[in-house]
mmCIF file of C-alpha atoms in Angstrom:
data_model
loop_
_atom_site.group_PDB
_atom_site.id
_atom_site.type_symbol
_atom_site.label_atom_id
_atom_site.label_comp_id
_atom_site.label_asym_id
_atom_site.label_seq_id
_atom_site.Cartn_x
_atom_site.Cartn_y
_atom_site.Cartn_z
ATOM 1 C CA ASP A 8 3.236 -20.227 -2.100
ATOM 2 C CA ALA A 9 0.382 -18.082 -3.311
ATOM 3 C CA GLY A 10 0.271 -14.279 -2.718
ATOM 4 C CA VAL A 11 -3.054 -12.322 -2.198
ATOM 5 C CA ILE A 12 -5.859 -13.402 -5.217
ATOM 6 C CA GLN A 13 -8.058 -10.900 -6.344
ATOM 7 C CA SER A 14 -10.468 -10.914 -8.863
ATOM 8 C CA PRO A 15 -11.859 -9.994 -11.084
ATOM 9 C CA ARG A 16 -8.378 -8.078 -12.174
ATOM 10 C CA HIS A 17 -10.532 -5.930 -14.994
ATOM 11 C CA GLU A 18 -14.085 -4.598 -14.219
ATOM 12 C CA VAL A 19 -16.493 -2.248 -16.413
ATOM 13 C CA THR A 20 -19.554 -1.616 -15.665
ATOM 14 C CA GLU A 21 -22.508 1.134 -16.235
ATOM 15 C CA MET A 22 -23.548 3.314 -13.058
ATOM 16 C CA GLY A 23 -26.342 1.785 -11.499
ATOM 17 C CA GLN A 24 -24.766 -1.697 -11.293
ATOM 18 C CA GLU A 25 -23.249 -3.751 -8.476
ATOM 19 C CA VAL A 26 -19.978 -4.634 -8.591
ATOM 20 C CA THR A 27 -18.219 -7.152 -6.304
ATOM 21 C CA LEU A 28 -14.494 -7.544 -5.310
ATOM 22 C CA ARG A 29 -13.030 -10.599 -4.161
ATOM 23 C CA CYS A 30 -9.952 -11.361 -2.193
ATOM 24 C CA LYS A 31 -8.003 -14.431 -1.020
ATOM 25 C CA PRO A 32 -5.719 -13.211 1.366
ATOM 26 C CA ILE A 33 -2.008 -15.409 2.029
ATOM 27 C CA SER A 34 -3.043 -18.248 3.686
ATOM 28 C CA GLY A 35 -2.128 -17.926 7.801
ATOM 29 C CA HIS A 36 -2.237 -14.069 7.482
ATOM 30 C CA ASN A 37 -4.990 -12.933 9.763
ATOM 31 C CA SER A 38 -5.323 -9.342 8.552
ATOM 32 C CA LEU A 39 -6.986 -8.139 5.349
ATOM 33 C CA PHE A 40 -6.816 -4.400 4.356
ATOM 34 C CA TRP A 41 -8.607 -2.942 1.125
ATOM 35 C CA TYR A 42 -7.166 -0.337 -0.243
ATOM 36 C CA ARG A 43 -8.379 2.227 -3.512
ATOM 37 C CA GLN A 44 -6.089 4.134 -5.419
ATOM 38 C CA THR A 45 -6.429 7.158 -7.814
ATOM 39 C CA MET A 46 -4.613 9.676 -9.204
ATOM 40 C CA MET A 47 -6.154 12.470 -6.884
ATOM 41 C CA ARG A 48 -6.050 11.006 -3.650
ATOM 42 C CA GLY A 49 -3.484 8.372 -3.825
ATOM 43 C CA LEU A 50 -3.964 5.326 -1.721
ATOM 44 C CA GLU A 51 -6.492 5.341 0.866
ATOM 45 C CA LEU A 52 -7.817 3.180 3.359
ATOM 46 C CA LEU A 53 -11.373 1.313 3.123
ATOM 47 C CA ILE A 54 -11.727 -1.242 5.476
ATOM 48 C CA TYR A 55 -10.098 -3.562 7.460
ATOM 49 C CA PHE A 56 -10.443 -6.588 9.249
ATOM 50 C CA ASN A 57 -8.625 -8.718 12.182
ATOM 51 C CA ASN A 58 -9.471 -12.257 12.431
ATOM 52 C CA ASN A 59 -11.884 -11.840 10.337
ATOM 53 C CA VAL A 60 -13.703 -8.929 12.141
ATOM 54 C CA PRO A 61 -14.386 -5.973 10.744
ATOM 55 C CA ILE A 62 -11.995 -2.622 13.067
ATOM 56 C CA ASP A 63 -12.269 0.495 10.657
ATOM 57 C CA ASP A 64 -14.580 0.988 8.281
ATOM 58 C CA SER A 65 -14.075 5.121 8.290
ATOM 59 C CA GLY A 66 -12.679 4.832 5.305
ATOM 60 C CA MET A 67 -15.395 3.474 3.484
ATOM 61 C CA PRO A 68 -16.812 6.316 1.129
ATOM 62 C CA GLU A 69 -20.803 6.119 1.943
ATOM 63 C CA ASP A 70 -23.567 3.303 2.158
ATOM 64 C CA ARG A 71 -22.807 2.393 -1.384
ATOM 65 C CA PHE A 72 -20.044 0.452 -0.219
ATOM 66 C CA SER A 73 -19.836 -2.730 1.696
ATOM 67 C CA ALA A 74 -17.620 -5.047 2.672
ATOM 68 C CA LYS A 75 -17.362 -8.500 4.352
ATOM 69 C CA MET A 76 -15.036 -11.493 5.555
ATOM 70 C CA PRO A 77 -17.003 -14.772 6.094
ATOM 71 C CA ASN A 78 -13.778 -16.561 6.890
ATOM 72 C CA ALA A 79 -10.413 -16.142 7.152
ATOM 73 C CA SER A 80 -9.690 -17.059 3.504
ATOM 74 C CA PHE A 81 -12.353 -14.796 1.678
ATOM 75 C CA SER A 82 -13.160 -11.194 1.240
ATOM 76 C CA THR A 83 -15.657 -9.142 -0.734
ATOM 77 C CA LEU A 84 -15.796 -5.454 -1.084
ATOM 78 C CA LYS A 85 -19.401 -4.375 -2.581
ATOM 79 C CA ILE A 86 -20.343 -0.989 -4.631
ATOM 80 C CA GLN A 87 -24.469 -1.201 -5.263
ATOM 81 C CA PRO A 88 -25.086 1.251 -6.870
ATOM 82 C CA SER A 89 -22.052 1.731 -8.718
ATOM 83 C CA GLU A 90 -20.906 5.334 -9.908
ATOM 84 C CA PRO A 91 -18.667 6.835 -12.162
ATOM 85 C CA ARG A 92 -16.621 8.574 -9.149
ATOM 86 C CA ASP A 93 -15.990 4.781 -7.852
ATOM 87 C CA SER A 94 -13.255 4.449 -11.034
ATOM 88 C CA ALA A 95 -10.307 3.604 -9.801
ATOM 89 C CA VAL A 96 -7.873 0.528 -8.616
ATOM 90 C CA TYR A 97 -8.986 -1.705 -5.521
ATOM 91 C CA PHE A 98 -6.253 -3.367 -3.592
ATOM 92 C CA CYS A 99 -6.426 -6.250 -1.237
ATOM 93 C CA ALA A 100 -3.455 -6.755 1.238
ATOM 94 C CA SER A 101 -2.919 -9.144 3.760
ATOM 95 C CA SER A 102 -0.494 -9.057 7.155
ATOM 96 C CA LEU A 103 0.495 -11.676 10.104
ATOM 97 C CA ILE A 104 -0.789 -9.816 13.232
ATOM 98 C CA SER A 105 1.878 -11.100 15.452
ATOM 99 C CA SER A 106 5.100 -10.388 12.873
ATOM 100 C CA GLY A 107 7.121 -7.787 14.386
ATOM 101 C CA ARG A 108 7.900 -5.845 11.231
ATOM 102 C CA GLY A 109 3.885 -6.623 9.923
ATOM 103 C CA ALA A 110 4.575 -6.260 5.987
ATOM 104 C CA GLN A 111 1.594 -5.832 4.094
ATOM 105 C CA TYR A 112 1.368 -8.060 1.081
ATOM 106 C CA PHE A 113 -0.820 -7.041 -1.769
ATOM 107 C CA GLY A 114 -2.793 -8.421 -3.913
ATOM 108 C CA PRO A 115 -2.643 -7.096 -8.446
ATOM 109 C CA GLY A 116 -5.355 -4.901 -7.850
ATOM 110 C CA THR A 117 -8.472 -4.942 -9.650
ATOM 111 C CA ARG A 118 -8.985 -2.150 -11.987
ATOM 112 C CA LEU A 119 -12.678 -0.704 -11.906
ATOM 113 C CA LEU A 120 -14.011 1.475 -14.444
ATOM 114 C CA VAL A 121 -17.421 2.505 -14.199
ATOM 115 C CA LEU A 122 -19.284 4.002 -17.153
ATOM 116 C CA ALA B 4 -2.587 12.212 12.621
ATOM 117 C CA GLN B 5 0.124 10.493 11.025
ATOM 118 C CA LYS B 6 1.741 11.762 8.212
ATOM 119 C CA ILE B 7 3.622 10.822 5.005
ATOM 120 C CA THR B 8 5.821 13.390 2.916
ATOM 121 C CA GLN B 9 7.558 12.827 -0.404
ATOM 122 C CA THR B 10 8.833 15.578 -1.744
ATOM 123 C CA GLN B 11 10.238 14.385 -4.895
ATOM 124 C CA PRO B 12 7.048 13.568 -7.606
ATOM 125 C CA GLY B 13 9.882 12.466 -9.983
ATOM 126 C CA MET B 14 13.390 11.649 -10.338
ATOM 127 C CA PHE B 15 16.087 10.576 -13.045
ATOM 128 C CA VAL B 16 19.023 8.624 -12.424
ATOM 129 C CA GLN B 17 21.542 7.191 -14.527
ATOM 130 C CA GLU B 18 22.067 3.220 -14.906
ATOM 131 C CA LYS B 19 24.484 1.745 -12.445
ATOM 132 C CA GLU B 20 24.182 4.859 -10.084
ATOM 133 C CA ALA B 21 22.339 5.430 -6.932
ATOM 134 C CA VAL B 22 19.544 7.049 -6.042
ATOM 135 C CA THR B 23 17.557 8.729 -2.834
ATOM 136 C CA LEU B 24 14.524 8.745 -2.535
ATOM 137 C CA ASP B 25 13.150 11.208 0.315
ATOM 138 C CA CYS B 26 10.087 10.853 2.738
ATOM 139 C CA THR B 27 9.686 12.118 5.646
ATOM 140 C CA TYR B 28 6.862 11.078 8.834
ATOM 141 C CA ASP B 29 5.112 12.258 11.589
ATOM 142 C CA THR B 30 3.318 10.821 14.177
ATOM 143 C CA SER B 31 3.615 11.256 18.170
ATOM 144 C CA ASP B 32 3.225 7.338 18.562
ATOM 145 C CA PRO B 33 6.968 6.062 19.861
ATOM 146 C CA SER B 34 6.279 2.328 18.117
ATOM 147 C CA TYR B 35 5.508 2.455 14.034
ATOM 148 C CA GLY B 36 7.132 0.777 11.119
ATOM 149 C CA LEU B 37 7.891 2.595 7.960
ATOM 150 C CA PHE B 38 7.736 0.702 4.792
ATOM 151 C CA TRP B 39 8.697 1.150 0.943
ATOM 152 C CA TYR B 40 6.715 -0.388 -2.214
ATOM 153 C CA LYS B 41 7.211 -0.256 -5.617
ATOM 154 C CA GLN B 42 4.736 0.091 -7.622
ATOM 155 C CA PRO B 43 5.911 -0.824 -11.417
ATOM 156 C CA SER B 44 3.905 0.065 -14.798
ATOM 157 C CA SER B 45 2.126 -2.998 -14.430
ATOM 158 C CA GLY B 46 0.403 -1.901 -11.099
ATOM 159 C CA GLU B 47 1.584 -4.510 -8.585
ATOM 160 C CA MET B 48 2.676 -2.614 -4.810
ATOM 161 C CA ILE B 49 5.677 -4.528 -4.138
ATOM 162 C CA PHE B 50 7.172 -4.782 -0.777
ATOM 163 C CA LEU B 51 10.841 -3.663 -0.832
ATOM 164 C CA ILE B 52 12.135 -3.005 2.790
ATOM 165 C CA TYR B 53 11.101 -2.429 6.491
ATOM 166 C CA GLN B 54 12.353 -0.127 9.018
ATOM 167 C CA GLY B 55 11.122 -0.373 13.305
ATOM 168 C CA SER B 56 11.111 2.848 14.945
ATOM 169 C CA TYR B 57 13.437 0.946 17.902
ATOM 170 C CA ASP B 58 15.696 -0.791 14.753
ATOM 171 C CA GLN B 59 19.327 0.187 15.913
ATOM 172 C CA GLN B 60 20.829 -0.173 12.483
ATOM 173 C CA ASN B 61 19.366 1.018 8.803
ATOM 174 C CA ALA B 62 17.164 -1.779 6.908
ATOM 175 C CA THR B 63 19.095 -3.175 3.898
ATOM 176 C CA GLU B 64 17.427 -5.734 1.348
ATOM 177 C CA GLY B 65 20.120 -6.151 -1.743
ATOM 178 C CA ARG B 66 20.500 -3.450 -3.605
ATOM 179 C CA TYR B 67 17.524 -1.576 -1.080
ATOM 180 C CA SER B 68 19.087 0.305 1.811
ATOM 181 C CA LEU B 69 16.619 2.453 4.287
ATOM 182 C CA ASN B 70 18.752 5.752 5.665
ATOM 183 C CA PHE B 71 16.674 5.859 8.716
ATOM 184 C CA GLN B 72 16.900 9.560 11.027
ATOM 185 C CA LYS B 73 14.450 9.066 13.465
ATOM 186 C CA ALA B 74 15.259 12.605 14.967
ATOM 187 C CA ARG B 75 14.747 14.334 11.985
ATOM 188 C CA LYS B 76 11.473 12.178 11.346
ATOM 189 C CA SER B 77 13.620 10.701 7.517
ATOM 190 C CA ALA B 78 13.177 7.147 6.193
ATOM 191 C CA ASN B 79 14.941 7.750 2.614
ATOM 192 C CA LEU B 80 15.221 4.981 0.204
ATOM 193 C CA VAL B 81 18.332 4.237 -1.030
ATOM 194 C CA ILE B 82 18.593 2.123 -3.919
ATOM 195 C CA SER B 83 22.389 1.481 -5.468
ATOM 196 C CA ALA B 84 23.373 0.384 -8.977
ATOM 197 C CA SER B 85 20.459 1.264 -10.136
ATOM 198 C CA GLN B 86 19.354 -0.478 -13.210
ATOM 199 C CA LEU B 87 16.714 -0.474 -16.216
ATOM 200 C CA GLY B 88 13.573 -2.103 -14.451
ATOM 201 C CA ASP B 89 14.275 -0.113 -11.276
ATOM 202 C CA SER B 90 11.761 2.546 -13.326
ATOM 203 C CA ALA B 91 8.749 2.352 -11.552
ATOM 204 C CA MET B 92 6.464 4.851 -8.607
ATOM 205 C CA TYR B 93 7.984 4.184 -5.274
ATOM 206 C CA PHE B 94 6.160 4.928 -2.018
ATOM 207 C CA CYS B 95 6.878 5.638 1.454
ATOM 208 C CA ALA B 96 4.299 4.112 3.898
ATOM 209 C CA MET B 97 3.954 3.982 8.126
ATOM 210 C CA ARG B 98 1.985 1.980 10.550
ATOM 211 C CA GLU B 99 1.611 2.951 14.299
ATOM 212 C CA GLY B 100 2.148 0.510 16.498
ATOM 213 C CA ASN B 101 4.552 -2.737 16.328
ATOM 214 C CA SER B 102 2.220 -5.665 14.750
ATOM 215 C CA GLY B 103 0.943 -6.510 11.661
ATOM 216 C CA ASN B 104 -2.332 -5.257 12.418
ATOM 217 C CA THR B 105 -2.938 -1.191 11.707
ATOM 218 C CA PRO B 106 -3.137 0.196 8.378
ATOM 219 C CA LEU B 107 -0.678 1.673 6.565
ATOM 220 C CA VAL B 108 -0.842 5.198 5.535
ATOM 221 C CA PHE B 109 1.184 5.931 2.061
ATOM 222 C CA GLY B 110 2.950 8.839 0.273
ATOM 223 C CA LYS B 111 2.408 10.573 -2.849
ATOM 224 C CA GLY B 112 5.180 8.537 -4.385
ATOM 225 C CA THR B 113 7.729 9.185 -6.504
ATOM 226 C CA ARG B 114 8.501 7.983 -9.992
ATOM 227 C CA LEU B 115 12.205 7.363 -10.808
ATOM 228 C CA SER B 116 13.094 7.194 -14.111
ATOM 229 C CA VAL B 117 16.322 5.156 -14.711
ATOM 230 C CA ILE B 118 18.056 6.256 -17.833
ATOM 231 C CA ALA B 119 20.429 3.969 -19.896
#
């Protein structure tokens, strides 16, 4: 079975440019999470969806960040305009709401560098 | 507010020996789940083991076991018979509630180095 798929794996862009990160969750999973990992702040939640509905976006740094989940098999995280401090690894993870243990399975991450 | 503490920034272990990675947590929710993830140098996050707050027995998955001490709010990961491939960052995480629809809160991680 395919795991969580993220694209691109690496992104280098210049300050001010728009960046779009993509995620395909594991088929059948109905919760999707976006996390960001930096050396300074560790792993932190940005936003999560249950059944395609955004539940909590309080972790989104500011209005420059937005996320959508138009259907059960696709989500995007957009940064516009990007800034150097957005440089980080962005992970998408999915889980099954009805699962007793609710393990989240992570994609390989997108390593973003904003120059 | 929930919180995860990993007090060991780095650990060294001899190959074939066992090692314990510490994790303490704080939550007021009686229902919660505890997780350990491995992050090798390649960067992916690999789910290792899960312990539910109501589980009576310590979780085990192959060479991984979780030493769950509920009263002390600790959930230490034990890796037996360490291998060179176990060298990685290890993260303890917790979610409140008993289903898969709430986010994880992560500790800062412990970097494990296995020495030949």
